[in-house]
XYZ file of C-alpha atoms in Angstrom:
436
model
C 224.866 36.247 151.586
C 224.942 34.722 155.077
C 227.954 36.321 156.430
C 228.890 39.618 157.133
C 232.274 41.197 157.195
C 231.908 44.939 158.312
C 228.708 44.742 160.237
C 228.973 41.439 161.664
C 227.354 41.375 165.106
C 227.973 45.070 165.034
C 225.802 45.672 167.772
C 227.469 43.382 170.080
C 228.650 45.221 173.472
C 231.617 46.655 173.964
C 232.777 46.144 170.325
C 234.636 49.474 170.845
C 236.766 48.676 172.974
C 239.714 46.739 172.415
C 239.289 43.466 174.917
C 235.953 42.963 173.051
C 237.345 43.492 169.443
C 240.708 41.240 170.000
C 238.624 38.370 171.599
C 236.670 38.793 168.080
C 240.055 38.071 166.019
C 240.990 41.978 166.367
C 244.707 42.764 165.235
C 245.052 38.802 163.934
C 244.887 40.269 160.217
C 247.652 43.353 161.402
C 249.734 40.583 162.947
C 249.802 38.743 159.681
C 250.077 41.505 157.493
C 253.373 42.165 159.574
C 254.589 39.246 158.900
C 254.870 39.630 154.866
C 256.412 42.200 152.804
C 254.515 45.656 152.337
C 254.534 44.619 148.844
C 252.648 40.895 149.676
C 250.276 43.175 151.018
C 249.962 45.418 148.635
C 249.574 42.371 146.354
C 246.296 41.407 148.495
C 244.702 44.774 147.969
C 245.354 44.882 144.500
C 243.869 41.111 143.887
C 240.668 41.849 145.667
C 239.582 44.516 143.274
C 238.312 47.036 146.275
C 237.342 49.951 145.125
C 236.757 53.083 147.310
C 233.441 52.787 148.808
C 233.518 56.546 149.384
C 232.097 57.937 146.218
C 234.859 57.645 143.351
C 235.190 54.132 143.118
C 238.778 53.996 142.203
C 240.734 50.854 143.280
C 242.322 51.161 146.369
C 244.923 48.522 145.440
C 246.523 50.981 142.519
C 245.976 53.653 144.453
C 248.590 52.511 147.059
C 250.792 51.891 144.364
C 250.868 55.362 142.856
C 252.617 56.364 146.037
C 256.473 56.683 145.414
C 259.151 54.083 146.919
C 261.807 54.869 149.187
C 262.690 56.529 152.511
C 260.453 59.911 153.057
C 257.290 60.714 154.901
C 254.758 59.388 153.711
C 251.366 60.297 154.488
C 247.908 58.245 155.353
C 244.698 60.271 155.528
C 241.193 58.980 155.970
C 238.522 61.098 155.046
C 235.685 60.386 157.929
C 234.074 63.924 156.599
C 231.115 61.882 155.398
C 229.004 65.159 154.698
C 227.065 63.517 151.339
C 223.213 64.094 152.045
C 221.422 60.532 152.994
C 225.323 58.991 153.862
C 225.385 57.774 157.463
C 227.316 54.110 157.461
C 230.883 55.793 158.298
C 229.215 57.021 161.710
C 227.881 53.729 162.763
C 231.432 52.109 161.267
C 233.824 54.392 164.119
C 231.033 54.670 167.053
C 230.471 50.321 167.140
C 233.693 49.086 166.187
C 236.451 52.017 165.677
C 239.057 49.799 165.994
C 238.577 47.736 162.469
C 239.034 51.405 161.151
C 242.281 51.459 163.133
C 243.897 47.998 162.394
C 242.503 48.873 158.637
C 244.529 51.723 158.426
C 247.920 50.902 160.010
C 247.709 47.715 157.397
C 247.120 50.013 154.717
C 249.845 52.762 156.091
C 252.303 49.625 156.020
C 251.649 48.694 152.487
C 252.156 52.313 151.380
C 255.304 53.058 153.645
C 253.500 55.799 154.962
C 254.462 56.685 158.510
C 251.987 59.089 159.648
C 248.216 58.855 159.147
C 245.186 61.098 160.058
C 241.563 61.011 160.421
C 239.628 63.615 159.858
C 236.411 63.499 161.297
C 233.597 66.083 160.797
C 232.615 68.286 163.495
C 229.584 66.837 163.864
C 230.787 63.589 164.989
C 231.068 64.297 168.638
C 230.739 61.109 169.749
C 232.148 59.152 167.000
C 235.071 61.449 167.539
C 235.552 60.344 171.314
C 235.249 56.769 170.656
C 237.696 57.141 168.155
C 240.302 58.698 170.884
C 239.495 56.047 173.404
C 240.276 53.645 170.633
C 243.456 54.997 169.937
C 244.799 55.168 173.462
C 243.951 51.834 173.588
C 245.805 50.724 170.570
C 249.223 52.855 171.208
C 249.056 51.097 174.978
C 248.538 47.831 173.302
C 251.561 48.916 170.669
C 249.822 48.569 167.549
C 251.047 52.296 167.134
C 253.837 53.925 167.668
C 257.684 52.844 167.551
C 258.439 49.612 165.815
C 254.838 47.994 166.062
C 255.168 44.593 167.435
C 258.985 44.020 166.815
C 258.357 44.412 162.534
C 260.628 47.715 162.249
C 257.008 49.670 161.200
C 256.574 52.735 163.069
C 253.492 55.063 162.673
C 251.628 57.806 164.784
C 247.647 58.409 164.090
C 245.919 61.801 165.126
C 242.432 62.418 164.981
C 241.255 65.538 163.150
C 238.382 67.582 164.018
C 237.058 69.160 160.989
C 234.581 72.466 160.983
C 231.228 71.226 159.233
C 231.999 72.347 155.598
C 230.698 69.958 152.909
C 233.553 71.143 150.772
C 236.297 69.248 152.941
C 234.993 65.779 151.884
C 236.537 66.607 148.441
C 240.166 65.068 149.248
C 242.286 68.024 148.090
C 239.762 70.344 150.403
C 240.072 67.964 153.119
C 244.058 68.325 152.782
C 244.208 72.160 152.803
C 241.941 72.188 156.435
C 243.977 69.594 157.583
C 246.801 72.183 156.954
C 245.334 74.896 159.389
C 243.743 76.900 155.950
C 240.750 77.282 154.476
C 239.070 74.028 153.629
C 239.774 75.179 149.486
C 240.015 72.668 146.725
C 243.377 72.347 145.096
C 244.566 72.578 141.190
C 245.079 69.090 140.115
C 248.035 68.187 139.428
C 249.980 67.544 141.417
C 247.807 64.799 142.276
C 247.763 63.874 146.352
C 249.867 60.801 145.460
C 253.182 62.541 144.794
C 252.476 65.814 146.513
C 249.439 65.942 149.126
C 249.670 67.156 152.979
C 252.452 68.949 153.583
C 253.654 68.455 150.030
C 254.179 64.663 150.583
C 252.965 61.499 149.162
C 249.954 60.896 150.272
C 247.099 58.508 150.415
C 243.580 59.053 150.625
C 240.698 56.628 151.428
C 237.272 56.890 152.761
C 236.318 55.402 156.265
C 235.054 52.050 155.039
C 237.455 51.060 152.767
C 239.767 51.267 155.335
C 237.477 49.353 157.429
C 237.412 46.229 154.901
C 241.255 45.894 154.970
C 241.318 43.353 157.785
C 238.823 41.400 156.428
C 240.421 41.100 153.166
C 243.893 39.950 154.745
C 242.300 38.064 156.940
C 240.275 35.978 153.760
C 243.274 36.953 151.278
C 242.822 39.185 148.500
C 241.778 36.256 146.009
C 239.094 35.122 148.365
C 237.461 38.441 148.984
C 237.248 39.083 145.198
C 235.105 36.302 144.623
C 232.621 38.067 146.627
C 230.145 40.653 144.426
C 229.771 40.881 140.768
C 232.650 41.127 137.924
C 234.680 44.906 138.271
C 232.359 45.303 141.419
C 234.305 42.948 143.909
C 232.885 42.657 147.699
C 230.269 43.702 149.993
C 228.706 47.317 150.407
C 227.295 49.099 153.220
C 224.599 51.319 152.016
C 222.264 53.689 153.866
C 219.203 53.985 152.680
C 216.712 57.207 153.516
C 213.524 59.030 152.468
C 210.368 56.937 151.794
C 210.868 53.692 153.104
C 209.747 51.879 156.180
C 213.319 51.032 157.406
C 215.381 53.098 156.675
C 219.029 52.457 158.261
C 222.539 50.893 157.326
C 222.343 47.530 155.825
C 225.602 45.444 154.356
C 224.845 43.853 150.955
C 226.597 41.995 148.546
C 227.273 43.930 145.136
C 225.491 42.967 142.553
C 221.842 42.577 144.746
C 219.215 43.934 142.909
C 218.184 47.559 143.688
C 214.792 46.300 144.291
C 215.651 44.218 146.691
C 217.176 46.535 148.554
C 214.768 49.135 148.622
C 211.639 47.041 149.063
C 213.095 44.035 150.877
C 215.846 45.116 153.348
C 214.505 48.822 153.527
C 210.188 47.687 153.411
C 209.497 50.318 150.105
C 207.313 53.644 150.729
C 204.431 53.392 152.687
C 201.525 51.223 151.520
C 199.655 52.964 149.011
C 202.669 54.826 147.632
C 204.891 54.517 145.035
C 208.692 55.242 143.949
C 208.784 58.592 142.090
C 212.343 58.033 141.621
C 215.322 57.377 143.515
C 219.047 58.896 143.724
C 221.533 55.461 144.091
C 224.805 57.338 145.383
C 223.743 60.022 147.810
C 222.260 63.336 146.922
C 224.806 64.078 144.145
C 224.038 60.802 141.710
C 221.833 61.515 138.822
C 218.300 60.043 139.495
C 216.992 56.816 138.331
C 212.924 55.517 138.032
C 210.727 52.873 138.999
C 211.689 50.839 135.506
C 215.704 50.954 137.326
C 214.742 48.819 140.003
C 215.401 45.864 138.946
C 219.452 46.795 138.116
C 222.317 45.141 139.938
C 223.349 47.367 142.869
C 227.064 47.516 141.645
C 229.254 50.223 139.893
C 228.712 49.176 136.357
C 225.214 48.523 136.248
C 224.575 52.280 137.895
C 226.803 53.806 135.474
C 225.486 52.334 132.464
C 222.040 53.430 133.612
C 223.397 57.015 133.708
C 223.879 57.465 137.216
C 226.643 56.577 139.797
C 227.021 54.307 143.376
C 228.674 57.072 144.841
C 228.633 56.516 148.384
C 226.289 53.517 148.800
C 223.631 56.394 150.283
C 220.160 55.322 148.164
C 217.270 57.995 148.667
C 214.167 57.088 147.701
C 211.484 59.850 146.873
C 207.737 58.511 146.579
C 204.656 59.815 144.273
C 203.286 62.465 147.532
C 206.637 64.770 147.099
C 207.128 67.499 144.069
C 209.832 66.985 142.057
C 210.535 70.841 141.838
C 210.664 70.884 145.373
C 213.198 68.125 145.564
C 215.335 69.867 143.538
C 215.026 73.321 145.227
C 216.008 71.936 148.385
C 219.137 69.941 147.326
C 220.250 72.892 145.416
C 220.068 75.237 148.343
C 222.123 73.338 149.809
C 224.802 73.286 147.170
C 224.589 76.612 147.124
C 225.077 77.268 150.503
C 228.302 74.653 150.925
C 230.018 76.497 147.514
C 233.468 77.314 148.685
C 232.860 79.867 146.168
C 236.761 79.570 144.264
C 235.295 78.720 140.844
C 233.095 80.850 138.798
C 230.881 78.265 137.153
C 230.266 76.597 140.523
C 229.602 80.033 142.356
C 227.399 81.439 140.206
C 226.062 78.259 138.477
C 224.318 76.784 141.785
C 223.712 80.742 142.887
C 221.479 81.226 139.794
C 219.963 77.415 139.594
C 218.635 78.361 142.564
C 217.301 82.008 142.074
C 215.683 80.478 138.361
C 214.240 77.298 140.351
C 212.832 79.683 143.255
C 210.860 82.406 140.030
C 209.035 78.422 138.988
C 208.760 77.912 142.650
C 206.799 81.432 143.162
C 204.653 81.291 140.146
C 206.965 83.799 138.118
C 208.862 80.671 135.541
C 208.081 79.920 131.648
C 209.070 77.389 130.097
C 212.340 78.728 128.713
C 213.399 78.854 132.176
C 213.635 74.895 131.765
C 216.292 75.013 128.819
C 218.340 77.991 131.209
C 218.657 75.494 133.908
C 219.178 73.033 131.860
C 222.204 74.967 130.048
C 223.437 76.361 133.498
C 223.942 72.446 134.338
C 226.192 71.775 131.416
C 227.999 74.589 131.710
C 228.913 73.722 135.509
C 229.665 69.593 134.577
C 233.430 69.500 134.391
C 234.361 73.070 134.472
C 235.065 73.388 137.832
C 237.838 73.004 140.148
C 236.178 70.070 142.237
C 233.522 67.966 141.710
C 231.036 70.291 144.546
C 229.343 72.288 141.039
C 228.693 68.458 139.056
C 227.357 67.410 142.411
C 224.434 69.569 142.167
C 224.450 69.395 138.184
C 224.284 65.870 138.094
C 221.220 65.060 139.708
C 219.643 68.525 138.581
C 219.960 67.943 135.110
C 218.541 64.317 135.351
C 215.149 65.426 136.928
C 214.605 68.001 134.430
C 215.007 65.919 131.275
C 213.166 63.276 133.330
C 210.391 65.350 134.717
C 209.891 67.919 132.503
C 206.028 67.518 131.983
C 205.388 67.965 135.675
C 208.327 71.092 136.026
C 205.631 72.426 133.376
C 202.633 71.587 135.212
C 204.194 72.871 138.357
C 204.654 76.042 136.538
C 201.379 76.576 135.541
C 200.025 75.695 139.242
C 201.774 77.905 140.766
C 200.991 80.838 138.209
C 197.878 80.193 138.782
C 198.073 80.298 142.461
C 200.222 83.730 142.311
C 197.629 84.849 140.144
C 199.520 85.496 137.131
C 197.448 83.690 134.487
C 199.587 81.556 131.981
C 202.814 81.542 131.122
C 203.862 83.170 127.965
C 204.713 81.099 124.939
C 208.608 80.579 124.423
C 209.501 81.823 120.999
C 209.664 78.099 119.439
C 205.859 77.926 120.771
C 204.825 80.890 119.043
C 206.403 80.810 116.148
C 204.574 77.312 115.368
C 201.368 78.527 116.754
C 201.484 81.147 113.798
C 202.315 78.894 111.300
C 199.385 76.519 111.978
């Protein structure tokens, strides 16, 4: 693919500011959608097959529908948390060109009837965050916001959001409770957001670039941009890709490009004389894939039926000169440490994946400490309030049934080095060693 829709010329300067982006076509596709029915729009959304390119993957299209009809406030939110480890394409999105996030969302607000929206930006986004505000001045002076936007009887105010650096407040019912003044807390589902979100209305959630790829898709129609990517994956993709490579970075791809090409064409592979060990597709929290995955489709069902997930678009690659153990000590530290800490399984399942991970880690793990982790994980998968507990399940479990022979080795290594000797037999062991 030749053309690009979210990062084309991305780079060029002064792209965030609004003379730049409106002698680039900027507003056009707002103007237009203004000009049909919410529910022509709507239609577009819902024919392009866009699905939420910030880790669910539920079409955007149906989920504007969901929101109820008729005269009430309504409620846009867009979650610019972005806090998934290895996901950095929102950031480069709102500091180049924050205004396609803008036009995206009062098109989208429009097709929902939702009259007030919100970003909500991480903490960490400082200047992302001010480009963002100089954006918006710009675009209420213009009067793409406000009181009946150019003449069409659509009024809407956007505020910025400034969040507190908590991983938890990516998860949209989290997100919705600090955007509320509370603790960033995820919510009992239902109510679902859709009929009873912030402030107890409708509201609609969507991740920075889906928004983002709203004008492009009214500007191309619906029907057009679903000719673009692979069947039930329509579109392009930006994905960030980290760890081993040579060039690392933001890239836009088709769906449907082969993970191989992506990794060792756009991103250059490990460094010569390496190797992938394996690789997590979606961000930190996808289930891990190997060297024999490669060659899948880089597009929701292909990554699902391998066992893992696109998630975010955020590919990490891990090469043959890292430890597998200490891979998964470090991301679930981290899990640990961003646990709101409301549900049990979560709280004590990534508390004691840790502490069991740290005794192989200092010489002091057996075997058996393998099938405990291993058990921890399932209990934790679907058992919690949010998805924060599966996040670190999901990819833990994976590199233990996957690496198992070298968690074992490890073990033995570092007994060795702690000068412990070997590790004692499980029961299974022993019991056949007997019999023989």
């Amino acid at each position: 693919m030749s053309d690009k829709l979210l990062f084309d010329r991305i780079d060029e300067p002064g792209l965030d500011t609004l003379e730049v982006y409106k002698r680039r076509g900027g507003y056009q596709s707002l103007e237009k959608a203004l000009r049909m029915t919410p529910e022509e729009v709507l239609q577009n959304l819902l024919d392009s097959g866009l699905r939420g390119r910030g880790g669910a993957g539920f079409a955007m299209g149906k989920k504007v529908s969901f929101l109820p009809r008729g005269a009430m406030d309504k409620y846009l939110v867009c979650n610019a948390d972005e806090s998934e480890p290895g996901t950095f394409k929102d950031r480069e999105l709102m500091q180049k060109t924050p205004h396609m996030l803008i036009e995206g969302m009062i098109i989208a607000a429009y097709a929902a009837g939702a009259n007030r929206s919100f970003i909500y930006i991480r903490g960490e986004y400082e200047l992302q965050a001010m480009k963002l505000e100089a954006a918006l001045i710009e675009a209420r002076e213009a009067g793409y916001l406000g009181e009946d936007i150019l003449g069409s009887g659509h009024s809407q105010t956007l505020v910025l959001h400034r969040g507190a650096g908590a991983y938890i407040c990516g998860e949209e019912t989290g997100l919705l409770d600090s955007l509320e003044g509370k603790r960033g807390n995820p919510r009992l589902k239902p109510p679902f957001p859709a009929n009873q979100g912030l402030y107890q209305g409708p509201t609609l959630i969507n991740n920075v670039e889906t928004l983002a790829t709203v004008p492009a898709i009214m500007r191309m129609t619906g029907t057009e941009y679903a000719k673009l990517g692979v069947e039930n994956s329509a579109g392009t993709k930006l994905i960030s890709i980290s760890g081993n490579v040579q060039r690392p970075g933001n890239y836009e791809i088709e769906l449907g490009m082969k993970s191989r090409d992506i990794i060792y064409g756009l991103a250059g592979g490990p460094e010569p004389g390496r190797e992938v060990k394996f690789w997590f597709p979606g961000g930190s929290s996808s289930p891990v894939l190997l060297p024999e995955d490669l060659d899948l489709g880089y597009d929701f069902d292909s990554m699902a039926k391998a066992g893992s997930m696109l998630g975010s678009g955020a590919i990490i690659v891990v090469d043959d000169s890292n430890s597998v153990v200490d891979v998964a000590l470090t991301l679930a530290k981290f899990y640990r440490h961003e646990s709101c800490g409301k549900c049990t399984p979560c709280r004590e399942g990534t508390n004691w994946t840790v502490k069991m991970l740290q005794r192989i880690h200092g010489g002091e793990g057996t075997p058996m400490d393998l099938d405990i982790i291993a058990s921890v994980q399932d209990q934790i998968m679907g058992n919690c309030l949010c998805v924060l507990g599966d996040a670190m399940a999901m990819p833990l479990a994976s590199m233990v049934a996957k690496f198992r022979g070298e968690f074992e080795q490890y073990m033995e290594e570092a007994r060795e080095r702690a000068g412990l000797g070997a590790a004692p037999a499980t029961p299974e062991v022993a019991i056949a060693g007997a019999a023989a």
